[in-house]
């Protein structure tokens, strides 16, 4: 038997660094994906290669204690998926052999790594006769939400203390829709993207490699949020989560209390998380109402907060945002973890060409001496979620 596992990347529209704090996000699945073309083997072994020179072929045994390869090795994402499934109690008696390809730009904040984790999991589940999502029936099955949650935990195997946004967006993508994702417990609510809205994704040309450089800075932010929460959320004895704090109607009062209780840096991290959580709720309403300006303004405020309070932007990302806005985008912000990677801009249909032309002329051409490639800048479509196509038998 052979098959093709397809898993899209995602672009997050708003709600950055909120997922691991238990607050919602609003991404959409991309029309770009990672694909594993595989055949099923009777031996419990995974053997994969890639047409890209920088990704060496690898093989490992499917057993409970799968070991990590060296840090930064791409096989760790596949190992993470296998390990997560085994730890969840899915018996993986059969393996896969095949090739990984894809067109999600790598290390760009577009979740190519989670797409690889999800595609690997789908291929392994399919090889072992476990259905994903299907109706309860005689065949063993796993719900998509359950799979998303377990793969989010499993991906921490690479050392990044990530939240659950990427895997959930990849597994739950719906064409034409953004996805409001809530955590603890995980829930996904598709929200229709207004017909005339377009999303321009533009790379800052700096890699944001989750398994390498950006990892320590990301984990430091997660740790700072835990510290801030322990002080502010623990003021009345038991520690409450960000969600309970934000549910409190007195937003100004909460920030004032936090300002008094926290050292300066922790206060700024805290303020970003709390205000970003509120922006996601407002952005969902703006999207449902087709309020382009409202959504765009929230994106701009999100970027400012990520730049000033959370300190995960770069001068290049700031410049892309500024150029896009000057050229007529309704809103723009960095997307994903930051520290490089991409920005996303919201445009009405007629503004896409002028925004792309301005980015090309003012950001890319001075740096590249040429126009950007289609992987550096593109218009993204909200797309469907991860799936497996069976080739035969
Ligand atoms: C990375 C993580 C996500 C999320 C974003 C920031 O993509 O994998 O879980 O935390 O950063 O919003």
Short mmCIF file of C-alpha atoms and ligand atoms in Angstrom, two decimals:
data_model
loop_
_atom_site.label_atom_id
_atom_site.label_comp_id
_atom_site.label_asym_id
_atom_site.label_seq_id
_atom_site.Cartn_x
_atom_site.Cartn_y
_atom_site.Cartn_z
CA UNK A 1 0.00 0.00 0.00
CA UNK A 2 1.18 3.51 -0.62
CA UNK A 3 -0.17 6.94 0.13
CA UNK A 4 0.39 10.65 0.19
CA UNK A 5 0.10 12.60 3.45
CA UNK A 6 -0.51 16.31 2.88
CA UNK A 7 -0.26 18.86 5.70
CA UNK A 8 -0.55 22.63 5.18
CA UNK A 9 1.49 25.36 6.81
CA UNK A 10 -0.39 28.18 8.51
CA UNK A 11 -0.25 31.92 8.73
CA UNK A 12 -1.38 33.41 12.00
CA UNK A 13 -3.58 36.47 11.44
CA UNK A 14 -3.65 37.65 15.05
CA UNK A 15 -3.04 36.23 18.55
CA UNK A 16 0.73 35.84 18.86
CA UNK A 17 2.41 34.23 21.87
CA UNK A 18 -1.01 33.73 23.42
CA UNK A 19 -1.49 29.99 22.80
CA UNK A 20 0.95 28.76 25.44
CA UNK A 21 -0.68 31.20 27.84
CA UNK A 22 -4.09 29.60 27.32
CA UNK A 23 -5.51 32.50 25.29
CA UNK A 24 -6.98 32.18 21.78
CA UNK A 25 -5.39 32.65 18.35
CA UNK A 26 -6.78 33.30 14.86
CA UNK A 27 -4.67 31.64 12.14
CA UNK A 28 -5.63 30.07 8.80
CA UNK A 29 -4.22 27.03 7.00
CA UNK A 30 -2.16 27.93 3.93
CA UNK A 31 -2.47 26.74 0.35
CA UNK A 32 1.11 25.48 0.71
CA UNK A 33 1.94 22.17 2.26
CA UNK A 34 4.42 19.48 3.22
CA UNK A 35 3.86 16.14 1.46
CA UNK A 36 5.10 12.68 2.36
CA UNK A 37 4.79 10.17 -0.44
CA UNK A 38 5.21 6.79 1.24
CA UNK A 39 4.84 3.09 0.94
CA UNK A 40 3.93 0.96 3.93
CA UNK A 41 6.43 -1.61 5.15
CA UNK A 42 5.87 -4.61 7.40
CA UNK A 43 8.83 -3.65 9.55
CA UNK A 44 8.43 -0.98 12.27
CA UNK A 45 10.92 1.38 10.66
CA UNK A 46 10.62 4.92 9.28
CA UNK A 47 12.91 5.68 6.36
CA UNK A 48 12.58 9.06 4.66
CA UNK A 49 14.54 11.23 2.29
CA UNK A 50 14.05 14.59 0.62
CA UNK A 51 15.00 16.07 -2.74
CA UNK A 52 16.55 19.02 -0.87
CA UNK A 53 20.28 18.67 -0.35
CA UNK A 54 20.27 20.08 3.16
CA UNK A 55 17.94 17.34 4.40
CA UNK A 56 19.91 14.11 4.71
CA UNK A 57 18.07 10.78 4.45
CA UNK A 58 17.41 9.08 7.78
CA UNK A 59 15.90 5.95 9.30
CA UNK A 60 14.81 5.01 12.81
CA UNK A 61 13.01 2.16 14.55
CA UNK A 62 9.47 2.58 15.85
CA UNK A 63 9.88 1.70 19.49
CA UNK A 64 8.75 3.41 22.64
CA UNK A 65 12.01 5.14 23.43
CA UNK A 66 12.78 6.88 20.15
CA UNK A 67 15.94 8.89 20.60
CA UNK A 68 16.48 12.40 19.34
CA UNK A 69 18.99 13.05 16.56
CA UNK A 70 21.37 15.98 17.06
CA UNK A 71 19.74 19.37 17.67
CA UNK A 72 18.48 21.01 14.48
CA UNK A 73 18.21 17.70 12.59
CA UNK A 74 15.00 17.59 10.55
CA UNK A 75 14.34 13.96 11.47
CA UNK A 76 13.46 15.12 14.99
CA UNK A 77 10.07 16.36 13.77
CA UNK A 78 9.25 12.92 12.38
CA UNK A 79 10.64 11.25 15.51
CA UNK A 80 8.46 13.58 17.61
CA UNK A 81 5.32 12.47 15.74
CA UNK A 82 6.15 8.76 16.12
CA UNK A 83 7.04 9.15 19.75
CA UNK A 84 3.85 11.08 20.49
CA UNK A 85 1.69 8.39 18.90
CA UNK A 86 3.48 5.56 20.69
CA UNK A 87 3.25 7.34 24.03
CA UNK A 88 -0.45 7.87 23.38
CA UNK A 89 -0.76 4.09 23.09
CA UNK A 90 -1.12 3.80 19.32
CA UNK A 91 0.67 0.57 18.35
CA UNK A 92 2.88 1.33 15.35
CA UNK A 93 3.71 -2.10 14.01
CA UNK A 94 4.16 -1.09 10.42
CA UNK A 95 6.52 1.57 9.13
CA UNK A 96 6.80 3.88 6.15
CA UNK A 97 9.42 4.49 3.48
CA UNK A 98 9.25 7.53 1.30
CA UNK A 99 10.08 11.06 0.32
CA UNK A 100 9.24 14.40 1.90
CA UNK A 101 8.62 17.38 -0.34
CA UNK A 102 6.77 20.63 0.07
CA UNK A 103 6.41 24.30 -0.70
CA UNK A 104 5.95 25.84 2.76
CA UNK A 105 8.90 28.21 3.18
CA UNK A 106 11.14 26.79 5.90
CA UNK A 107 12.09 28.63 9.11
CA UNK A 108 9.74 31.47 8.14
CA UNK A 109 7.15 31.43 10.90
CA UNK A 110 4.71 29.54 8.65
CA UNK A 111 4.85 26.24 10.56
CA UNK A 112 6.61 24.05 8.05
CA UNK A 113 7.88 22.05 11.03
CA UNK A 114 4.44 21.35 12.49
CA UNK A 115 3.23 20.47 8.99
CA UNK A 116 6.01 17.86 8.87
CA UNK A 117 4.99 16.53 12.29
CA UNK A 118 1.33 16.28 11.22
CA UNK A 119 2.11 14.71 7.82
CA UNK A 120 4.34 12.13 9.54
CA UNK A 121 1.64 11.28 12.06
CA UNK A 122 -1.03 10.92 9.36
CA UNK A 123 1.20 8.65 7.29
CA UNK A 124 2.01 6.45 10.30
CA UNK A 125 -1.62 6.29 11.41
CA UNK A 126 -2.71 5.36 7.92
CA UNK A 127 -0.01 2.71 7.63
CA UNK A 128 -1.29 1.17 10.86
CA UNK A 129 -4.98 1.29 9.98
CA UNK A 130 -5.98 4.04 12.42
CA UNK A 131 -8.58 6.43 11.05
CA UNK A 132 -8.36 10.13 11.73
CA UNK A 133 -11.55 11.96 12.49
CA UNK A 134 -13.85 9.39 10.89
CA UNK A 135 -17.15 8.28 12.40
CA UNK A 136 -16.92 5.96 15.37
CA UNK A 137 -16.90 2.48 13.85
CA UNK A 138 -15.11 -0.85 14.04
CA UNK A 139 -11.76 0.56 12.84
CA UNK A 140 -9.50 2.13 15.46
CA UNK A 141 -9.80 5.91 15.23
CA UNK A 142 -8.45 9.10 16.73
CA UNK A 143 -10.28 12.44 16.76
CA UNK A 144 -8.62 15.36 15.02
CA UNK A 145 -8.67 17.50 18.16
CA UNK A 146 -7.10 14.73 20.19
CA UNK A 147 -4.42 14.26 17.53
CA UNK A 148 -3.72 18.01 17.40
CA UNK A 149 -3.32 18.16 21.18
CA UNK A 150 -1.07 15.12 21.36
CA UNK A 151 1.13 16.33 18.50
CA UNK A 152 1.49 19.75 20.13
CA UNK A 153 2.82 18.02 23.24
CA UNK A 154 4.96 15.70 21.12
CA UNK A 155 6.58 18.53 19.16
CA UNK A 156 8.07 19.87 22.38
CA UNK A 157 10.50 16.98 21.85
CA UNK A 158 12.49 19.43 19.67
CA UNK A 159 12.95 21.63 22.72
CA UNK A 160 10.59 24.50 21.99
CA UNK A 161 7.94 25.03 24.66
CA UNK A 162 5.34 25.77 21.98
CA UNK A 163 1.60 26.11 22.40
CA UNK A 164 -0.97 24.21 20.36
CA UNK A 165 -1.78 26.63 17.54
CA UNK A 166 0.25 25.20 14.68
CA UNK A 167 -0.80 21.58 14.84
CA UNK A 168 -4.48 22.51 15.36
CA UNK A 169 -4.47 24.95 12.43
CA UNK A 170 -2.81 22.36 10.20
CA UNK A 171 -5.30 19.62 11.08
CA UNK A 172 -8.44 21.78 11.09
CA UNK A 173 -7.98 24.09 8.10
CA UNK A 174 -11.18 24.96 6.23
CA UNK A 175 -11.12 26.53 2.74
CA UNK A 176 -12.19 30.18 2.87
CA UNK A 177 -12.02 30.31 6.67
CA UNK A 178 -9.77 31.51 9.44
CA UNK A 179 -9.76 29.41 12.62
CA UNK A 180 -10.39 30.71 16.06
CA UNK A 181 -8.56 28.28 18.29
CA UNK A 182 -9.15 28.12 22.05
CA UNK A 183 -7.05 26.13 24.48
CA UNK A 184 -7.49 24.16 27.68
CA UNK A 185 -9.45 22.38 26.30
CA UNK A 186 -8.58 22.70 22.62
CA UNK A 187 -11.47 23.89 20.42
CA UNK A 188 -11.52 25.13 16.82
CA UNK A 189 -14.18 27.46 15.39
CA UNK A 190 -13.96 28.29 11.66
CA UNK A 191 -14.73 31.94 10.85
CA UNK A 192 -15.49 32.85 7.21
CA UNK A 193 -12.97 35.29 5.73
CA UNK A 194 -14.82 38.08 3.88
CA UNK A 195 -14.68 37.49 0.11
CA UNK A 196 -12.81 40.67 -0.72
CA UNK A 197 -10.06 40.22 1.91
CA UNK A 198 -6.60 39.15 0.78
CA UNK A 199 -3.52 38.21 2.80
CA UNK A 200 -0.04 39.09 1.59
CA UNK A 201 2.76 37.12 3.25
CA UNK A 202 6.23 38.66 3.02
CA UNK A 203 9.49 37.21 4.29
CA UNK A 204 11.96 39.36 6.22
CA UNK A 205 14.71 37.22 4.60
CA UNK A 206 15.94 36.24 8.07
CA UNK A 207 15.44 32.66 9.16
CA UNK A 208 13.54 32.07 12.40
CA UNK A 209 14.60 28.52 13.14
CA UNK A 210 12.53 27.08 15.96
CA UNK A 211 14.95 24.26 16.61
CA UNK A 212 17.99 26.56 16.70
CA UNK A 213 18.56 30.25 17.43
CA UNK A 214 15.02 31.43 18.10
CA UNK A 215 14.44 28.62 20.58
CA UNK A 216 16.10 30.14 23.63
CA UNK A 217 14.47 33.55 23.13
CA UNK A 218 11.06 31.91 22.65
CA UNK A 219 11.40 29.72 25.75
CA UNK A 220 12.59 32.72 27.74
CA UNK A 221 9.33 34.53 26.86
CA UNK A 222 7.27 31.51 27.96
CA UNK A 223 9.16 31.42 31.25
CA UNK A 224 8.68 35.16 31.82
CA UNK A 225 4.93 34.75 31.29
CA UNK A 226 4.82 31.97 33.89
CA UNK A 227 6.69 34.17 36.35
CA UNK A 228 4.43 37.15 35.73
CA UNK A 229 1.35 34.98 36.12
CA UNK A 230 2.59 33.49 39.37
CA UNK A 231 2.80 37.02 40.81
CA UNK A 232 -0.35 38.61 39.38
CA UNK A 233 -2.53 35.50 39.10
CA UNK A 234 -1.34 34.21 42.46
CA UNK A 235 -2.05 37.39 44.40
CA UNK A 236 -5.14 35.93 45.99
CA UNK A 237 -3.72 32.55 46.97
CA UNK A 238 -4.38 29.99 44.23
CA UNK A 239 -2.77 30.86 40.86
CA UNK A 240 -5.38 31.61 38.20
CA UNK A 241 -4.65 31.46 34.48
CA UNK A 242 -4.48 34.30 31.95
CA UNK A 243 -7.95 33.36 30.74
CA UNK A 244 -9.53 34.04 34.12
CA UNK A 245 -7.60 37.26 34.52
CA UNK A 246 -8.71 38.52 31.11
CA UNK A 247 -12.33 37.51 31.73
CA UNK A 248 -12.34 40.11 34.51
CA UNK A 249 -14.14 43.16 33.05
CA UNK A 250 -11.80 45.68 34.71
CA UNK A 251 -8.98 45.61 32.16
CA UNK A 252 -7.34 48.83 33.31
CA UNK A 253 -7.46 47.71 36.92
CA UNK A 254 -5.73 44.43 36.04
CA UNK A 255 -2.91 46.18 34.19
CA UNK A 256 -2.51 48.70 36.99
CA UNK A 257 -2.20 45.92 39.56
CA UNK A 258 0.32 44.14 37.34
CA UNK A 259 2.34 47.33 36.85
CA UNK A 260 2.68 47.74 40.59
CA UNK A 261 3.50 44.09 41.26
CA UNK A 262 5.93 43.22 38.46
CA UNK A 263 9.44 44.24 37.44
CA UNK A 264 9.41 46.31 34.23
CA UNK A 265 10.23 43.58 31.69
CA UNK A 266 7.79 41.08 33.16
CA UNK A 267 5.08 43.75 33.16
CA UNK A 268 5.61 44.39 29.46
CA UNK A 269 5.42 40.68 28.64
CA UNK A 270 2.25 40.43 30.74
CA UNK A 271 0.68 43.47 29.07
CA UNK A 272 1.31 41.99 25.62
CA UNK A 273 -0.38 38.69 26.48
CA UNK A 274 -3.41 40.32 28.10
CA UNK A 275 -3.98 42.93 25.39
CA UNK A 276 -3.31 40.44 22.57
CA UNK A 277 -5.91 38.08 24.03
CA UNK A 278 -8.48 40.89 23.86
CA UNK A 279 -7.44 41.81 20.33
CA UNK A 280 -8.19 38.27 19.14
CA UNK A 281 -11.76 38.48 20.48
CA UNK A 282 -12.25 41.88 18.80
CA UNK A 283 -10.63 40.67 15.56
CA UNK A 284 -13.02 37.73 15.33
CA UNK A 285 -15.95 40.16 15.56
CA UNK A 286 -14.37 42.45 12.95
CA UNK A 287 -13.92 39.48 10.60
CA UNK A 288 -17.51 38.34 11.06
CA UNK A 289 -18.68 41.93 10.40
CA UNK A 290 -16.43 42.38 7.35
CA UNK A 291 -14.87 45.37 9.11
CA UNK A 292 -11.60 45.65 7.19
CA UNK A 293 -10.38 48.79 8.92
CA UNK A 294 -11.21 47.41 12.37
CA UNK A 295 -9.32 44.16 11.72
CA UNK A 296 -6.41 46.03 10.17
CA UNK A 297 -6.09 48.37 13.15
CA UNK A 298 -5.98 45.41 15.51
CA UNK A 299 -3.17 43.87 13.44
CA UNK A 300 -1.17 47.08 13.69
CA UNK A 301 -1.65 47.23 17.44
CA UNK A 302 -0.66 43.59 17.70
CA UNK A 303 2.57 44.32 15.84
CA UNK A 304 3.38 47.30 18.03
CA UNK A 305 2.83 45.23 21.14
CA UNK A 306 5.02 42.39 19.82
CA UNK A 307 7.70 44.92 18.93
CA UNK A 308 7.67 47.06 22.09
CA UNK A 309 6.33 44.85 24.89
CA UNK A 310 7.21 41.34 23.78
CA UNK A 311 10.38 42.31 21.88
CA UNK A 312 10.18 39.63 19.21
CA UNK A 313 10.20 41.85 16.11
CA UNK A 314 13.20 42.84 13.99
CA UNK A 315 13.96 46.05 12.05
CA UNK A 316 13.21 44.15 8.81
CA UNK A 317 9.78 43.01 10.01
CA UNK A 318 9.04 46.57 11.18
CA UNK A 319 10.03 47.86 7.77
CA UNK A 320 7.80 45.40 5.89
CA UNK A 321 4.87 46.41 8.09
CA UNK A 322 5.54 50.12 7.48
CA UNK A 323 5.91 49.73 3.70
CA UNK A 324 2.74 47.60 3.44
CA UNK A 325 0.72 50.15 5.41
CA UNK A 326 2.05 53.08 3.39
CA UNK A 327 1.12 51.24 0.19
CA UNK A 328 -2.50 50.84 1.31
CA UNK A 329 -2.70 47.62 3.32
CA UNK A 330 -5.46 47.79 5.95
CA UNK A 331 -3.20 46.17 8.53
CA UNK A 332 0.10 44.33 8.84
CA UNK A 333 2.05 42.53 11.54
CA UNK A 334 4.73 39.96 12.10
CA UNK A 335 3.37 36.42 12.09
CA UNK A 336 4.53 33.36 14.01
CA UNK A 337 7.08 33.50 16.77
CA UNK A 338 9.01 36.47 15.34
CA UNK A 339 12.82 36.85 15.56
CA UNK A 340 12.80 36.90 11.73
CA UNK A 341 10.40 34.96 9.54
CA UNK A 342 7.43 36.65 7.85
CA UNK A 343 4.93 39.46 8.16
CA UNK A 344 1.31 39.23 6.99
CA UNK A 345 -0.71 42.13 5.58
CA UNK A 346 -4.48 42.43 5.14
CA UNK A 347 -5.50 44.06 1.86
CA UNK A 348 -8.76 44.64 0.06
CA UNK A 349 -8.59 42.84 -3.32
CA UNK A 350 -7.58 45.97 -5.25
CA UNK A 351 -4.67 46.76 -2.91
CA UNK A 352 -2.75 43.51 -3.37
CA UNK A 353 -0.84 44.61 -6.46
CA UNK A 354 0.22 48.04 -5.12
CA UNK A 355 1.27 46.53 -1.77
CA UNK A 356 3.34 43.82 -3.46
CA UNK A 357 4.88 46.32 -5.86
CA UNK A 358 5.87 48.62 -3.00
CA UNK A 359 7.39 45.75 -1.00
CA UNK A 360 9.29 44.59 -4.03
CA UNK A 361 10.64 48.05 -4.89
CA UNK A 362 11.36 49.26 -1.37
CA UNK A 363 12.20 46.16 0.66
CA UNK A 364 13.39 43.35 -1.63
CA UNK A 365 15.08 44.98 -4.61
CA UNK A 366 17.52 47.06 -2.54
CA UNK A 367 18.51 43.87 -0.66
CA UNK A 368 18.44 41.28 -3.41
CA UNK A 369 19.15 43.38 -6.47
CA UNK A 370 16.15 41.57 -7.96
CA UNK A 371 12.45 40.96 -7.44
CA UNK A 372 11.51 38.55 -4.65
CA UNK A 373 10.78 34.91 -5.50
CA UNK A 374 7.29 33.48 -5.07
CA UNK A 375 8.46 31.88 -1.80
CA UNK A 376 9.50 35.23 -0.36
CA UNK A 377 6.27 37.09 -1.07
CA UNK A 378 2.88 35.65 -2.02
CA UNK A 379 -0.87 36.09 -1.58
CA UNK A 380 -2.14 33.33 0.72
CA UNK A 381 -5.54 31.59 0.48
CA UNK A 382 -7.29 30.15 3.54
CA UNK A 383 -7.22 26.43 2.79
CA UNK A 384 -8.27 22.96 3.89
CA UNK A 385 -6.60 20.85 6.56
CA UNK A 386 -4.21 17.91 6.57
CA UNK A 387 -5.28 14.67 4.87
CA UNK A 388 -4.10 11.40 3.38
CA UNK A 389 -4.68 10.25 -0.18
CA UNK A 390 -4.37 6.51 -0.73
CA UNK A 391 -2.66 5.61 -3.97
CA UNK A 392 -3.56 1.89 -4.16
CA UNK A 393 -4.70 -1.21 -2.29
C1 LIG B 1 5.38 29.31 17.33
C2 LIG B 1 4.77 28.22 18.23
C3 LIG B 1 3.28 28.48 18.43
C4 LIG B 1 3.03 29.92 18.89
C5 LIG B 1 3.76 30.93 18.01
C6 LIG B 1 3.68 32.34 18.55
O1 LIG B 1 4.85 29.20 16.04
O2 LIG B 1 4.95 26.95 17.65
O3 LIG B 1 2.76 27.54 19.34
O4 LIG B 1 3.38 30.08 20.24
O5 LIG B 1 5.13 30.60 17.87
O6 LIG B 1 2.37 32.80 18.55
#
